[in-house]
Tab-separated table of C-alpha atoms in Angstrom:
chain	number	residue	atom	x	y	z
A	222	MET	CA	-16.912	87.644	113.914
A	223	SER	CA	-16.425	91.087	115.475
A	224	PRO	CA	-18.669	93.953	114.304
A	225	VAL	CA	-15.647	95.831	112.930
A	226	ARG	CA	-14.451	92.808	110.957
A	227	ALA	CA	-17.954	92.156	109.664
A	228	ALA	CA	-18.313	95.805	108.594
A	229	TRP	CA	-14.931	95.650	106.855
A	230	GLY	CA	-15.856	92.459	105.011
A	231	ASP	CA	-19.149	93.972	103.921
A	232	TYR	CA	-17.373	97.089	102.693
A	233	ARG	CA	-14.715	95.115	100.840
A	234	ASP	CA	-17.337	93.071	99.002
A	235	ALA	CA	-19.248	96.230	98.067
A	236	VAL	CA	-16.122	97.999	96.778
A	237	ALA	CA	-15.330	95.008	94.568
A	238	SER	CA	-18.718	95.563	92.896
A	239	PHE	CA	-18.081	99.205	91.993
A	240	SER	CA	-18.462	99.773	88.262
A	241	ARG	CA	-15.737	101.154	86.003
A	242	PRO	CA	-17.532	104.496	85.490
A	243	ALA	CA	-17.918	104.844	89.258
A	244	ARG	CA	-14.218	104.101	89.836
A	245	LEU	CA	-13.096	106.621	87.215
A	246	PHE	CA	-15.412	109.227	88.674
A	247	LEU	CA	-13.877	108.652	92.116
A	248	LEU	CA	-10.468	109.399	90.570
A	249	THR	CA	-11.847	112.628	89.095
A	250	GLU	CA	-13.119	113.649	92.517
A	251	LEU	CA	-9.775	112.766	94.106
A	252	LEU	CA	-7.965	115.222	91.825
A	253	ALA	CA	-10.587	117.968	92.028
A	254	TRP	CA	-10.847	117.860	95.807
A	255	THR	CA	-7.091	117.910	96.241
A	256	CYS	CA	-7.268	121.300	94.548
A	257	HIS	CA	-10.121	122.365	96.804
A	258	GLY	CA	-8.108	121.336	99.856
A	259	VAL	CA	-5.241	123.581	98.755
A	260	PHE	CA	-7.583	126.514	98.186
A	261	ALA	CA	-9.377	125.954	101.510
A	262	VAL	CA	-6.130	126.501	103.408
A	263	VAL	CA	-4.381	129.094	101.255
A	264	PHE	CA	-6.788	131.225	99.228
A	265	ASN	CA	-8.156	133.441	102.005
A	266	LEU	CA	-4.646	133.905	103.423
A	267	TYR	CA	-3.496	134.808	99.892
A	268	LEU	CA	-6.164	137.506	99.658
A	269	LEU	CA	-5.283	138.935	103.074
A	270	GLU	CA	-1.589	138.965	102.129
A	271	ALA	CA	-2.561	140.876	98.964
A	272	GLY	CA	-4.115	143.582	101.162
A	273	TYR	CA	-7.804	142.640	101.091
A	274	ARG	CA	-10.028	142.570	104.208
A	275	GLU	CA	-12.437	139.949	105.537
A	276	SER	CA	-15.400	141.738	103.953
A	277	PHE	CA	-13.860	141.270	100.479
A	278	VAL	CA	-13.081	137.632	101.288
A	279	GLY	CA	-16.757	137.234	102.156
A	280	ARG	CA	-17.777	138.725	98.797
A	281	ALA	CA	-15.453	136.361	96.916
A	282	VAL	CA	-16.850	133.378	98.801
A	283	SER	CA	-20.424	134.528	98.257
A	284	LEU	CA	-19.872	134.909	94.497
A	285	ASN	CA	-18.588	131.358	94.383
A	286	GLY	CA	-21.846	130.281	95.997
A	287	LEU	CA	-23.854	132.548	93.710
A	288	GLY	CA	-22.213	130.970	90.668
A	289	MET	CA	-23.230	127.540	91.919
A	290	ALA	CA	-26.754	128.723	92.655
A	291	LEU	CA	-27.379	130.385	89.275
A	292	ALA	CA	-25.875	127.454	87.374
A	293	ALA	CA	-27.844	124.869	89.342
A	294	LEU	CA	-31.060	124.691	87.330
A	295	PRO	CA	-29.410	124.904	83.886
A	296	ALA	CA	-26.912	122.266	85.040
A	297	GLY	CA	-29.743	119.905	85.979
A	298	MET	CA	-31.314	120.231	82.550
A	299	LEU	CA	-27.915	119.886	80.895
A	300	ALA	CA	-27.174	116.717	82.876
A	301	ASP	CA	-30.467	115.212	81.704
A	302	ARG	CA	-30.258	116.251	78.053
A	303	TRP	CA	-26.516	116.247	77.348
A	304	GLY	CA	-25.482	113.385	79.629
A	305	ARG	CA	-24.003	113.144	83.108
A	306	ARG	CA	-20.453	112.409	81.913
A	307	ARG	CA	-20.229	115.399	79.577
A	308	CYS	CA	-21.644	117.616	82.278
A	309	LEU	CA	-18.994	116.376	84.711
A	310	VAL	CA	-16.149	116.969	82.240
A	311	LEU	CA	-17.348	120.503	81.462
A	312	GLY	CA	-17.672	121.272	85.164
A	313	ALA	CA	-14.142	120.087	85.929
A	314	ALA	CA	-12.730	122.158	83.046
A	315	LEU	CA	-14.530	125.353	84.093
A	316	ASP	CA	-13.553	124.901	87.721
A	317	ALA	CA	-9.891	124.403	86.818
A	318	ALA	CA	-9.752	127.445	84.529
A	319	ALA	CA	-11.344	129.648	87.172
A	320	GLN	CA	-9.077	128.416	89.968
A	321	LEU	CA	-5.975	129.085	87.894
A	322	ALA	CA	-7.265	132.574	87.072
A	323	ARG	CA	-7.883	133.328	90.758
A	324	ALA	CA	-4.366	132.129	91.568
A	325	THR	CA	-2.826	134.434	88.962
A	326	LEU	CA	-4.806	137.681	88.799
A	327	LEU	CA	-5.083	139.985	91.815
A	328	SER	CA	-7.482	142.639	90.537
A	329	PRO	CA	-10.799	142.645	92.455
A	330	GLY	CA	-12.836	142.124	89.300
A	331	ALA	CA	-10.771	139.109	88.198
A	332	ILE	CA	-10.964	137.512	91.635
A	333	LEU	CA	-14.719	137.963	91.876
A	334	ALA	CA	-15.313	136.798	88.297
A	335	GLY	CA	-13.096	133.767	88.885
A	336	SER	CA	-15.030	132.928	92.031
A	337	PHE	CA	-18.311	133.068	90.120
A	338	LEU	CA	-16.990	130.922	87.247
A	339	ALA	CA	-15.507	128.372	89.681
A	340	GLY	CA	-18.899	128.117	91.335
A	341	SER	CA	-20.556	127.472	87.978
A	342	GLY	CA	-18.134	124.651	87.225
A	343	GLN	CA	-18.604	123.180	90.689
A	344	ALA	CA	-22.372	123.237	90.160
A	345	LEU	CA	-22.011	121.072	87.056
A	346	LEU	CA	-19.867	118.616	89.022
A	347	ALA	CA	-22.122	118.557	92.058
A	348	ILE	CA	-25.421	118.175	90.224
A	349	ALA	CA	-24.353	115.391	87.887
A	350	ALA	CA	-22.423	113.464	90.558
A	351	ALA	CA	-25.215	111.868	92.598
A	352	PRO	CA	-27.337	110.766	89.610
A	353	PHE	CA	-24.196	109.456	87.859
A	354	LEU	CA	-23.263	107.338	90.887
A	355	THR	CA	-26.837	106.173	91.412
A	356	GLU	CA	-27.221	105.106	87.805
A	357	HIS	CA	-23.890	103.254	87.808
A	358	SER	CA	-24.496	101.237	90.969
A	359	SER	CA	-26.937	98.678	92.284
A	360	PRO	CA	-28.833	98.945	95.585
A	361	ARG	CA	-26.401	96.404	97.062
A	362	GLU	CA	-23.364	98.700	96.987
A	363	ARG	CA	-24.969	102.129	96.555
A	364	THR	CA	-24.699	103.315	100.173
A	365	HIS	CA	-21.088	102.115	100.256
A	366	LEU	CA	-20.377	103.918	96.986
A	367	PHE	CA	-21.748	107.210	98.286
A	368	SER	CA	-19.732	106.813	101.495
A	369	THR	CA	-16.598	105.997	99.493
A	370	PHE	CA	-17.258	109.003	97.252
A	371	PHE	CA	-17.519	111.229	100.299
A	372	ALA	CA	-14.458	109.676	101.961
A	373	THR	CA	-12.505	110.162	98.732
A	374	THR	CA	-13.294	113.868	98.670
A	375	LEU	CA	-12.259	114.181	102.298
A	376	LEU	CA	-9.003	112.281	101.926
A	377	ALA	CA	-8.218	114.316	98.812
A	378	GLY	CA	-8.891	117.376	100.932
A	379	VAL	CA	-6.335	116.011	103.408
A	380	ALA	CA	-3.705	115.827	100.689
A	381	GLY	CA	-4.653	119.287	99.469
A	382	SER	CA	-4.631	120.764	102.963
A	383	VAL	CA	-1.164	119.350	103.607
A	384	MET	CA	0.048	120.681	100.264
A	385	GLY	CA	-1.505	124.074	100.905
A	386	GLY	CA	0.103	124.317	104.308
A	387	GLU	CA	3.522	122.897	103.478
A	388	ILE	CA	4.325	124.335	100.054
A	389	PRO	CA	4.544	127.959	101.322
A	390	ALA	CA	6.551	126.758	104.336
A	391	LEU	CA	8.988	124.806	102.156
A	392	LEU	CA	9.414	127.709	99.747
A	393	GLY	CA	10.121	129.939	102.725
A	394	HIS	CA	13.194	127.825	103.550
A	395	LEU	CA	14.842	128.366	100.180
A	396	THR	CA	17.996	130.462	100.011
A	397	GLU	CA	17.571	134.193	99.579
A	398	PRO	CA	17.775	134.578	95.776
A	399	LEU	CA	15.171	131.850	95.252
A	400	ARG	CA	12.958	132.419	98.272
A	401	PRO	CA	9.637	134.054	97.295
A	402	ASP	CA	7.751	136.417	99.534
A	403	ARG	CA	4.692	135.065	101.306
A	404	LEU	CA	2.270	136.238	98.604
A	405	HIS	CA	4.099	134.371	95.844
A	406	ALA	CA	4.596	131.306	98.031
A	407	TYR	CA	0.814	131.164	98.464
A	408	ARG	CA	0.395	131.640	94.718
A	409	ALA	CA	2.688	128.694	93.983
A	410	ALA	CA	0.551	126.454	96.192
A	411	LEU	CA	-2.620	127.657	94.467
A	412	TRP	CA	-1.116	126.984	91.047
A	413	MET	CA	-0.274	123.433	92.049
A	414	GLY	CA	-3.868	122.934	93.131
A	415	GLY	CA	-5.229	124.399	89.906
A	416	LEU	CA	-3.134	122.073	87.754
A	417	LEU	CA	-4.418	119.047	89.666
A	418	ASN	CA	-7.935	120.315	89.087
A	419	ALA	CA	-7.257	120.514	85.355
A	420	ALA	CA	-6.133	116.864	85.421
A	421	ALA	CA	-9.522	115.892	86.894
A	422	CYS	CA	-11.024	115.917	83.389
A	423	LEU	CA	-8.814	113.067	82.204
A	424	PRO	CA	-10.396	110.011	83.910
A	425	LEU	CA	-13.875	110.787	82.595
A	426	LEU	CA	-12.548	111.359	79.088
A	427	ARG	CA	-11.701	107.635	79.086
A	428	LEU	CA	-15.468	106.984	79.064
A	429	ARG	CA	-16.014	108.766	75.756
A	430	GLY	CA	-17.693	105.661	74.288
A	431	MET	CA	-20.454	105.678	76.890
A	432	VAL	CA	-23.982	106.121	75.545
A	433	GLU	CA	-26.242	107.974	77.962
A	434	PRO	CA	-29.955	108.182	77.104
A	435	VAL	CA	-31.729	111.519	77.241
A	436	LEU	CA	-33.441	111.165	80.596
A	437	SER	CA	-35.875	113.987	79.975
A	438	HIS	CA	-37.521	111.616	77.476
A	439	ALA	CA	-37.615	108.629	79.836
A	440	ARG	CA	-41.082	107.236	80.437
A	441	VAL	CA	-41.096	107.826	84.160
A	442	ALA	CA	-43.319	110.465	85.678
A	443	ALA	CA	-43.151	111.742	89.229
A	444	ASP	CA	-46.464	111.950	91.054
A	445	ALA	CA	-47.483	114.941	93.167
A	446	ALA	CA	-46.508	113.238	96.437
A	447	ALA	CA	-42.993	112.600	95.135
A	448	ARG	CA	-42.644	116.209	93.990
A	449	ARG	CA	-43.766	117.458	97.421
A	450	ARG	CA	-40.758	115.718	98.955
A	451	LEU	CA	-38.591	118.330	97.260
A	452	VAL	CA	-39.879	121.013	99.670
A	453	PRO	CA	-38.294	119.688	102.902
A	454	ILE	CA	-35.236	118.589	100.937
A	455	GLY	CA	-34.775	122.145	99.651
A	456	LEU	CA	-35.467	123.731	103.044
A	457	ASN	CA	-32.926	121.461	104.716
A	458	ALA	CA	-30.309	122.348	102.098
A	459	PHE	CA	-30.964	126.082	102.455
A	460	LEU	CA	-30.596	126.042	106.251
A	461	ILE	CA	-27.430	123.929	106.116
A	462	GLY	CA	-25.950	126.143	103.399
A	463	ALA	CA	-26.748	129.324	105.329
A	464	GLY	CA	-25.152	127.919	108.467
A	465	ALA	CA	-22.082	126.665	106.609
A	466	GLY	CA	-21.547	129.985	104.857
A	467	LEU	CA	-21.317	131.754	108.187
A	468	VAL	CA	-18.339	129.756	109.470
A	469	ILE	CA	-16.742	127.327	106.991
A	470	PRO	CA	-15.093	129.887	104.646
A	471	PHE	CA	-13.530	131.622	107.638
A	472	MET	CA	-12.166	128.653	109.605
A	473	ASN	CA	-8.619	129.272	108.383
A	474	LEU	CA	-8.909	132.944	109.343
A	475	TYR	CA	-10.424	131.924	112.703
A	476	PHE	CA	-7.308	129.918	113.589
A	477	ALA	CA	-4.949	132.504	112.096
A	478	ARG	CA	-6.536	135.547	113.777
A	479	ARG	CA	-7.696	134.178	117.135
A	480	PHE	CA	-4.762	131.845	117.840
A	481	GLY	CA	-1.984	133.131	115.536
A	482	CYS	CA	-1.638	129.795	113.700
A	483	SER	CA	0.533	129.448	110.602
A	484	SER	CA	-0.652	128.081	107.269
A	485	SER	CA	1.221	124.859	108.039
A	486	GLN	CA	-0.616	124.400	111.353
A	487	ILE	CA	-3.964	125.167	109.745
A	488	GLY	CA	-3.241	122.615	107.025
A	489	VAL	CA	-2.607	119.964	109.692
A	490	PHE	CA	-5.855	120.866	111.509
A	491	PHE	CA	-7.861	120.581	108.301
A	492	SER	CA	-6.149	117.344	107.314
A	493	LEU	CA	-6.760	115.567	110.607
A	494	ALA	CA	-10.383	116.691	110.622
A	495	ALA	CA	-10.824	115.275	107.122
A	496	VAL	CA	-9.210	111.957	108.084
A	497	SER	CA	-11.487	111.505	111.088
A	498	THR	CA	-14.514	112.442	108.983
A	499	ALA	CA	-13.534	110.001	106.233
A	500	LEU	CA	-13.222	107.168	108.755
A	501	ALA	CA	-16.583	108.061	110.270
A	502	SER	CA	-18.246	108.184	106.837
A	503	LEU	CA	-16.923	104.706	106.042
A	504	LEU	CA	-18.582	103.414	109.217
A	505	GLY	CA	-21.820	105.140	108.215
A	506	PRO	CA	-23.287	102.268	106.159
A	507	ALA	CA	-22.905	99.822	109.055
A	508	LEU	CA	-24.652	102.209	111.433
A	509	ALA	CA	-27.309	103.049	108.840
A	510	ARG	CA	-28.033	99.364	108.316
A	511	ARG	CA	-28.724	98.979	112.028
A	512	PHE	CA	-30.467	102.259	112.859
A	513	GLY	CA	-31.589	103.532	109.448
A	514	MET	CA	-30.019	106.178	107.199
A	515	LEU	CA	-32.309	108.965	108.348
A	516	ARG	CA	-31.898	108.463	112.089
A	517	THR	CA	-28.142	107.972	111.824
A	518	ALA	CA	-27.681	111.134	109.745
A	519	VAL	CA	-29.898	113.334	111.927
A	520	ALA	CA	-28.331	112.059	115.161
A	521	ALA	CA	-24.845	112.877	113.858
A	522	GLN	CA	-25.927	116.388	112.897
A	523	LEU	CA	-27.500	117.109	116.295
A	524	LEU	CA	-24.486	115.734	118.186
A	525	SER	CA	-22.238	118.203	116.321
A	526	LEU	CA	-24.006	121.270	117.728
A	527	PRO	CA	-22.282	121.503	121.153
A	528	PHE	CA	-18.921	121.547	119.395
A	529	LEU	CA	-20.022	124.464	117.205
A	530	VAL	CA	-20.903	126.459	120.312
A	531	THR	CA	-17.553	125.516	121.859
A	532	LEU	CA	-15.697	126.881	118.835
A	533	GLY	CA	-17.402	130.242	119.266
A	534	ALA	CA	-16.614	130.556	122.971
A	535	GLU	CA	-13.222	128.849	123.306
A	536	GLN	CA	-9.983	130.790	123.766
A	537	ARG	CA	-7.641	127.790	124.192
A	538	LEU	CA	-6.182	126.398	120.984
A	539	GLY	CA	-6.135	122.736	122.015
A	540	ILE	CA	-9.820	122.640	122.933
A	541	ALA	CA	-10.784	124.662	119.846
A	542	VAL	CA	-8.937	122.210	117.575
A	543	ALA	CA	-10.608	119.211	119.269
A	544	ALA	CA	-14.028	120.854	118.887
A	545	PHE	CA	-13.249	121.615	115.238
A	546	TRP	CA	-12.400	117.954	114.594
A	547	MET	CA	-15.508	116.642	116.363
A	548	ARG	CA	-17.835	119.101	114.646
A	549	ALA	CA	-16.447	118.278	111.215
A	550	THR	CA	-16.544	114.538	111.839
A	551	LEU	CA	-20.137	114.418	113.064
A	552	MET	CA	-21.680	116.960	110.702
A	553	GLN	CA	-19.922	115.977	107.512
A	554	ALA	CA	-20.117	112.223	108.041
A	555	SER	CA	-23.894	112.543	107.747
A	556	THR	CA	-23.627	113.945	104.211
A	557	PRO	CA	-23.311	110.693	102.210
A	558	LEU	CA	-26.181	109.155	104.195
A	559	VAL	CA	-28.414	112.138	103.415
A	560	GLN	CA	-27.395	111.995	99.718
A	561	ALA	CA	-28.136	108.279	99.439
A	562	PHE	CA	-31.403	108.678	101.359
A	563	VAL	CA	-32.587	111.475	99.051
A	564	MET	CA	-31.633	109.550	95.902
A	565	GLU	CA	-33.556	106.479	97.065
A	566	ALA	CA	-36.531	108.502	98.307
A	567	LEU	CA	-37.094	110.049	94.876
A	568	PRO	CA	-38.020	108.512	91.521
A	569	THR	CA	-35.348	108.566	88.820
A	570	SER	CA	-37.002	111.447	86.981
A	571	LEU	CA	-36.551	113.715	90.024
A	572	ARG	CA	-32.955	112.883	90.925
A	573	ALA	CA	-31.201	115.477	88.767
A	574	ARG	CA	-33.938	117.989	89.621
A	575	SER	CA	-33.378	117.380	93.337
A	576	THR	CA	-29.622	117.877	93.060
A	577	SER	CA	-30.257	121.074	91.084
A	578	LEU	CA	-32.609	122.280	93.799
A	579	ILE	CA	-30.203	121.337	96.590
A	580	THR	CA	-27.303	123.076	94.857
A	581	LEU	CA	-29.426	126.163	94.133
A	582	VAL	CA	-30.820	126.707	97.617
A	583	TRP	CA	-27.704	125.550	99.497
A	584	ASN	CA	-25.568	128.043	97.620
A	585	CYS	CA	-28.150	130.825	97.924
A	586	GLY	CA	-27.944	130.345	101.679
A	587	TRP	CA	-24.138	130.137	101.486
A	588	ALA	CA	-23.804	133.264	99.312
A	589	VAL	CA	-25.994	135.429	101.552
A	590	SER	CA	-24.527	134.219	104.840
A	591	ALA	CA	-20.886	134.367	103.700
A	592	THR	CA	-21.336	138.024	102.754
A	593	LEU	CA	-23.004	138.778	106.089
A	594	SER	CA	-20.443	136.787	108.043
A	595	GLY	CA	-17.518	138.834	106.740
A	596	VAL	CA	-19.237	141.979	108.020
A	597	ILE	CA	-20.275	140.338	111.323
A	598	ILE	CA	-16.725	139.131	111.981
A	599	GLN	CA	-15.242	142.589	111.339
A	600	ARG	CA	-17.734	144.189	113.751
A	601	PHE	CA	-18.314	141.562	116.459
A	602	GLY	CA	-15.575	138.941	116.172
A	603	TYR	CA	-15.605	135.258	115.308
A	604	ASP	CA	-17.942	133.906	118.010
A	605	VAL	CA	-21.388	135.114	116.878
A	606	PRO	CA	-21.448	133.230	113.522
A	607	PHE	CA	-20.870	129.918	115.313
A	608	TYR	CA	-23.901	130.445	117.555
A	609	ILE	CA	-26.157	131.363	114.628
A	610	THR	CA	-24.946	128.326	112.683
A	611	ALA	CA	-25.802	126.009	115.583
A	612	VAL	CA	-29.401	127.270	115.547
A	613	LEU	CA	-29.702	126.865	111.768
A	614	TYR	CA	-28.297	123.320	111.829
A	615	ALA	CA	-30.669	122.325	114.645
A	616	LEU	CA	-33.654	123.595	112.642
A	617	ALA	CA	-32.464	121.805	109.498
A	618	ALA	CA	-32.019	118.431	111.214
A	619	THR	CA	-35.346	118.639	113.038
A	620	ILE	CA	-37.383	119.633	109.967
A	621	PHE	CA	-35.763	116.958	107.813
A	622	TYR	CA	-36.405	114.213	110.356
A	623	LEU	CA	-40.034	115.198	110.943
A	624	SER	CA	-40.657	115.335	107.186
A	625	PHE	CA	-39.255	111.878	106.387
A	626	ARG	CA	-39.531	109.863	109.596
A	627	GLY	CA	-42.245	107.647	108.099
A	628	ALA	CA	-40.561	107.142	104.725
A	629	PRO	CA	-39.356	103.610	103.928
A	630	GLU	CA	-35.623	103.234	103.304
A	631	GLY	CA	-34.060	101.146	100.603
A	632	ALA	CA	-37.212	100.898	98.483
A	633	PRO	CA	-36.430	100.284	94.816
A	634	ALA	CA	-36.859	103.186	92.446
A	635	PRO	CA	-39.235	102.887	89.478
A	636	ARG	CA	-37.710	100.676	86.812
A	637	LEU	CA	-36.120	102.185	83.742
A	638	PRO	CA	-34.575	100.420	80.800
A	639	GLU	CA	-31.333	98.783	81.909
A	640	GLU	CA	-29.120	101.162	79.956
A	641	VAL	CA	-30.634	104.109	81.857
A	642	GLU	CA	-30.702	102.519	85.289
A	643	GLY	CA	-27.182	101.125	84.906
A	644	ARG	CA	-27.959	98.252	87.238
A	645	HIS	CA	-24.893	96.320	86.120
A	646	GLY	CA	-22.703	99.383	86.423
A	647	GLU	CA	-21.256	99.748	82.941
A	648	GLY	CA	-24.259	100.470	80.769
A	649	PRO	CA	-23.650	100.492	77.009
A	650	LEU	CA	-19.952	101.291	76.952
A	651	THR	CA	-17.845	100.712	73.868
A	652	GLU	CA	-14.136	101.283	73.475
């Protein structure tokens, strides 16, 4: 049997084992990330069309990160005490309300407040997601579930990127009485994304009969050595977040300003990058099984660095697009492996705390660097942030590898009662 066929068979068997809560959560993420794909392509262009400058765009992006950072620790406690599912539903609702507000109101205060509130909702989603998936999967399919979760968000981003790029273009071809100006065409695309985000609450509401124990009362204590693992995990997240904040929020402006690309072209670039990343993330478990999750993830991150440097220096669109695709594929495909590795490396009592910490420090780095990047781009152009990001990513990958290179992979977590661990996927679910 060929390696590809064997990997496909292994993946198919794992997917068949996914629990009902996990499947419904994947649907929630599909809807939410379709919205995020629309906003990734259109929102910054919408702000520029409304007369704002890159420095204001940077402030809006940084407040989104600040909202995630400040909500991170309360969200972790809420996920433990109130339940993962309720936390996820609340996060989706807040995110949707904020996105619709940002798509409707153009005053600076409303935009900045909406960015902060959207970040708070996204924190609730992000922090409860990994523990929810871990507790509704078994070790057999867990790596595949995390990879499928990540691929789902990417493919949803593809759909959203296409929508964000094509809706304004299609509206621009309407006859004169019906054709909106560019600002309102962008707004229509953002509204479509916001409504999809609102629908993301619905799948998880079907699990209203689920009983989730209060994990803060679970009889599992983390020893000092386990708690010390949070330090390199947090440092890695901060460095990655700081690097991402320098370049990711401005990729659409990079293609629009440096190469004169339209929103439709940018949507295609983002979509193809997400497709290639999704395919790479689905191959991740097979590579991780052979080489280990840690080594596979770190190698992918380091291999992405030359493409970051290329993006900063390149003046030819074709090469810049290819570098953009390769960077996204290599760097982002490592994410589900890192998530699964961290969840397995920590005892159950530290999982929500670790996701709170990761969300807090990642978004602190993102908020600071996004603000600085808007100023740097206005003064020095788009190349400098790419070079700084390459250095930050290299430090993050190296520190993470050196901190965990001796850690065993795939070791079972401390046992909890079955209804907490969710080993059979469903837990106590009544309908």
